[in-house]
Amino acid sequence: MKKLAVSLAVGAASLLSLGAAVIPATAQAQPGVVVRVAPPPPRPEHVPPPRKGYVWAPGHYEWNGHRYVWNKGTYMRARNGYAYRAPQWDERDGRWEYQRGGWDRDHDGVPNAHDRRPDNPNRS
Protein backbone atom coordinates (compact mmCIF):
# COMPACT_ATOMS: atom_id res chain seq x y z
CA MET A 1 0.00 0.00 0.00
CA LYS A 2 2.89 2.36 0.82
CA LYS A 3 4.48 1.63 -2.55
CA LEU A 4 1.25 2.60 -4.32
CA ALA A 5 0.99 5.88 -2.39
CA VAL A 6 4.61 6.75 -3.16
CA SER A 7 4.13 5.92 -6.85
CA LEU A 8 1.05 8.13 -7.04
CA ALA A 9 2.84 11.00 -5.30
CA VAL A 10 5.83 10.76 -7.65
CA GLY A 11 3.53 10.63 -10.69
CA ALA A 12 1.57 13.68 -9.52
CA ALA A 13 4.78 15.62 -8.85
CA SER A 14 6.10 14.83 -12.34
CA LEU A 15 2.83 16.02 -13.93
CA LEU A 16 2.93 19.27 -12.00
CA SER A 17 6.53 19.84 -13.00
CA LEU A 18 5.45 19.59 -16.66
CA GLY A 19 2.88 22.33 -16.08
CA ALA A 20 -0.08 20.03 -16.57
CA ALA A 21 -2.41 18.72 -13.98
CA VAL A 22 -5.20 16.27 -14.47
CA ILE A 23 -8.05 17.31 -12.26
CA PRO A 24 -10.88 15.00 -11.21
CA ALA A 25 -13.95 15.52 -13.34
CA THR A 26 -17.20 16.72 -11.86
CA ALA A 27 -20.28 14.55 -12.23
CA GLN A 28 -22.26 17.51 -13.52
CA ALA A 29 -20.56 18.05 -16.90
CA GLN A 30 -19.28 14.47 -17.37
CA PRO A 31 -15.91 15.45 -18.88
CA GLY A 32 -13.46 12.62 -19.29
CA VAL A 33 -10.35 14.61 -18.42
CA VAL A 34 -9.47 18.13 -17.28
CA VAL A 35 -6.00 19.48 -18.16
CA ARG A 36 -4.33 22.85 -17.64
CA VAL A 37 -2.47 22.77 -20.96
CA ALA A 38 -4.40 23.67 -24.13
CA PRO A 39 -4.56 21.00 -26.82
CA PRO A 40 -2.61 21.59 -30.03
CA PRO A 41 -4.59 22.76 -33.06
CA PRO A 42 -6.30 19.91 -34.92
CA ARG A 43 -4.20 18.29 -37.61
CA PRO A 44 -5.35 18.65 -41.19
CA GLU A 45 -6.55 15.30 -42.43
CA HIS A 46 -7.76 13.92 -45.72
CA VAL A 47 -11.42 12.91 -45.48
CA PRO A 48 -12.11 10.02 -47.83
CA PRO A 49 -15.24 10.11 -50.01
CA PRO A 50 -18.53 9.43 -48.16
CA ARG A 51 -19.50 5.81 -47.57
CA LYS A 52 -23.12 4.72 -47.54
CA GLY A 53 -24.19 3.60 -44.07
CA TYR A 54 -21.19 5.22 -42.35
CA VAL A 55 -20.48 8.48 -40.49
CA TRP A 56 -17.12 10.26 -40.51
CA ALA A 57 -15.67 10.65 -37.01
CA PRO A 58 -13.01 13.39 -37.31
CA GLY A 59 -9.56 13.06 -35.80
CA HIS A 60 -9.00 14.59 -32.36
CA TYR A 61 -6.47 14.85 -29.54
CA GLU A 62 -6.80 12.85 -26.33
CA TRP A 63 -4.78 13.20 -23.12
CA ASN A 64 -2.87 10.03 -22.21
CA GLY A 65 -1.90 11.20 -18.72
CA HIS A 66 1.37 12.80 -19.87
CA ARG A 67 0.73 14.49 -23.20
CA TYR A 68 -1.73 14.94 -26.03
CA VAL A 69 -1.99 12.08 -28.50
CA TRP A 70 -3.62 12.39 -31.93
CA ASN A 71 -6.32 9.88 -32.89
CA LYS A 72 -6.89 9.97 -36.62
CA GLY A 73 -10.36 10.21 -38.12
CA THR A 74 -12.25 7.13 -39.22
CA TYR A 75 -15.58 6.01 -40.58
CA MET A 76 -18.00 4.51 -38.07
CA ARG A 77 -21.05 2.43 -38.95
CA ALA A 78 -24.11 4.71 -38.76
CA ARG A 79 -26.76 4.00 -36.15
CA ASN A 80 -30.31 4.53 -37.35
CA GLY A 81 -32.07 7.26 -35.34
CA TYR A 82 -28.86 8.52 -33.69
CA ALA A 83 -26.62 11.53 -34.31
CA TYR A 84 -22.85 11.22 -33.81
CA ARG A 85 -21.22 13.89 -31.62
CA ALA A 86 -17.46 14.20 -32.08
CA PRO A 87 -15.19 14.51 -29.00
CA GLN A 88 -14.13 18.05 -28.19
CA TRP A 89 -12.02 20.12 -25.81
CA ASP A 90 -13.71 23.05 -24.03
CA GLU A 91 -11.79 25.76 -22.16
CA ARG A 92 -13.27 26.76 -18.79
CA ASP A 93 -11.45 29.04 -16.37
CA GLY A 94 -8.02 28.23 -17.78
CA ARG A 95 -8.63 24.48 -17.76
CA TRP A 96 -9.37 22.26 -20.74
CA GLU A 97 -12.16 19.71 -20.36
CA TYR A 98 -12.43 16.75 -22.70
CA GLN A 99 -15.99 15.96 -23.68
CA ARG A 100 -16.26 12.42 -24.98
CA GLY A 101 -18.05 11.91 -28.24
CA GLY A 102 -20.73 9.35 -28.81
CA TRP A 103 -24.12 8.54 -30.20
CA ASP A 104 -27.06 10.76 -29.26
CA ARG A 105 -30.60 9.48 -29.77
CA ASP A 106 -32.57 12.59 -28.81
CA HIS A 107 -30.23 15.08 -30.53
CA ASP A 108 -29.81 17.20 -27.38
CA GLY A 109 -26.01 17.26 -27.65
CA VAL A 110 -25.45 14.89 -24.72
CA PRO A 111 -24.25 11.41 -25.76
CA ASN A 112 -26.67 8.76 -24.50
CA ALA A 113 -23.97 7.10 -22.40
CA HIS A 114 -23.87 10.28 -20.25
CA ASP A 115 -27.49 11.44 -20.61
CA ARG A 116 -29.71 11.06 -17.56
CA ARG A 117 -32.76 11.28 -19.83
CA PRO A 118 -31.66 9.87 -23.22
CA ASP A 119 -35.16 10.04 -24.67
CA ASN A 120 -36.06 13.50 -23.37
CA PRO A 121 -39.49 14.38 -24.85
CA ASN A 122 -38.85 18.11 -24.19
CA ARG A 123 -35.80 18.42 -26.42
CA SER A 124 -35.58 21.46 -28.63
Coordinates of C-alpha atoms in Angstrom, one line a residue:
M1 CA 0.0 0.0 0.0
K2 CA 2.9 2.4 0.8
K3 CA 4.5 1.6 -2.6
L4 CA 1.3 2.6 -4.3
A5 CA 1.0 5.9 -2.4
V6 CA 4.6 6.7 -3.2
S7 CA 4.1 5.9 -6.8
L8 CA 1.1 8.1 -7.0
A9 CA 2.8 11.0 -5.3
V10 CA 5.8 10.8 -7.7
G11 CA 3.5 10.6 -10.7
A12 CA 1.6 13.7 -9.5
A13 CA 4.8 15.6 -8.9
S14 CA 6.1 14.8 -12.3
L15 CA 2.8 16.0 -13.9
L16 CA 2.9 19.3 -12.0
S17 CA 6.5 19.8 -13.0
L18 CA 5.4 19.6 -16.7
G19 CA 2.9 22.3 -16.1
A20 CA -0.1 20.0 -16.6
A21 CA -2.4 18.7 -14.0
V22 CA -5.2 16.3 -14.5
I23 CA -8.1 17.3 -12.3
P24 CA -10.9 15.0 -11.2
A25 CA -13.9 15.5 -13.3
T26 CA -17.2 16.7 -11.9
A27 CA -20.3 14.5 -12.2
Q28 CA -22.3 17.5 -13.5
A29 CA -20.6 18.0 -16.9
Q30 CA -19.3 14.5 -17.4
P31 CA -15.9 15.4 -18.9
G32 CA -13.5 12.6 -19.3
V33 CA -10.3 14.6 -18.4
V34 CA -9.5 18.1 -17.3
V35 CA -6.0 19.5 -18.2
R36 CA -4.3 22.9 -17.6
V37 CA -2.5 22.8 -21.0
A38 CA -4.4 23.7 -24.1
P39 CA -4.6 21.0 -26.8
P40 CA -2.6 21.6 -30.0
P41 CA -4.6 22.8 -33.1
P42 CA -6.3 19.9 -34.9
R43 CA -4.2 18.3 -37.6
P44 CA -5.4 18.6 -41.2
E45 CA -6.5 15.3 -42.4
H46 CA -7.8 13.9 -45.7
V47 CA -11.4 12.9 -45.5
P48 CA -12.1 10.0 -47.8
P49 CA -15.2 10.1 -50.0
P50 CA -18.5 9.4 -48.2
R51 CA -19.5 5.8 -47.6
K52 CA -23.1 4.7 -47.5
G53 CA -24.2 3.6 -44.1
Y54 CA -21.2 5.2 -42.4
V55 CA -20.5 8.5 -40.5
W56 CA -17.1 10.3 -40.5
A57 CA -15.7 10.7 -37.0
P58 CA -13.0 13.4 -37.3
G59 CA -9.6 13.1 -35.8
H60 CA -9.0 14.6 -32.4
Y61 CA -6.5 14.9 -29.5
E62 CA -6.8 12.9 -26.3
W63 CA -4.8 13.2 -23.1
N64 CA -2.9 10.0 -22.2
G65 CA -1.9 11.2 -18.7
H66 CA 1.4 12.8 -19.9
R67 CA 0.7 14.5 -23.2
Y68 CA -1.7 14.9 -26.0
V69 CA -2.0 12.1 -28.5
W70 CA -3.6 12.4 -31.9
N71 CA -6.3 9.9 -32.9
K72 CA -6.9 10.0 -36.6
G73 CA -10.4 10.2 -38.1
T74 CA -12.3 7.1 -39.2
Y75 CA -15.6 6.0 -40.6
M76 CA -18.0 4.5 -38.1
R77 CA -21.0 2.4 -38.9
A78 CA -24.1 4.7 -38.8
R79 CA -26.8 4.0 -36.1
N80 CA -30.3 4.5 -37.3
G81 CA -32.1 7.3 -35.3
Y82 CA -28.9 8.5 -33.7
A83 CA -26.6 11.5 -34.3
Y84 CA -22.9 11.2 -33.8
R85 CA -21.2 13.9 -31.6
A86 CA -17.5 14.2 -32.1
P87 CA -15.2 14.5 -29.0
Q88 CA -14.1 18.1 -28.2
W89 CA -12.0 20.1 -25.8
D90 CA -13.7 23.1 -24.0
E91 CA -11.8 25.8 -22.2
R92 CA -13.3 26.8 -18.8
D93 CA -11.4 29.0 -16.4
G94 CA -8.0 28.2 -17.8
R95 CA -8.6 24.5 -17.8
W96 CA -9.4 22.3 -20.7
E97 CA -12.2 19.7 -20.4
Y98 CA -12.4 16.8 -22.7
Q99 CA -16.0 16.0 -23.7
R100 CA -16.3 12.4 -25.0
G101 CA -18.0 11.9 -28.2
G102 CA -20.7 9.3 -28.8
W103 CA -24.1 8.5 -30.2
D104 CA -27.1 10.8 -29.3
R105 CA -30.6 9.5 -29.8
D106 CA -32.6 12.6 -28.8
H107 CA -30.2 15.1 -30.5
D108 CA -29.8 17.2 -27.4
G109 CA -26.0 17.3 -27.7
V110 CA -25.4 14.9 -24.7
P111 CA -24.2 11.4 -25.8
N112 CA -26.7 8.8 -24.5
A113 CA -24.0 7.1 -22.4
H114 CA -23.9 10.3 -20.3
D115 CA -27.5 11.4 -20.6
R116 CA -29.7 11.1 -17.6
R117 CA -32.8 11.3 -19.8
P118 CA -31.7 9.9 -23.2
D119 CA -35.2 10.0 -24.7
N120 CA -36.1 13.5 -23.4
P121 CA -39.5 14.4 -24.8
N122 CA -38.9 18.1 -24.2
R123 CA -35.8 18.4 -26.4
S124 CA -35.6 21.5 -28.6

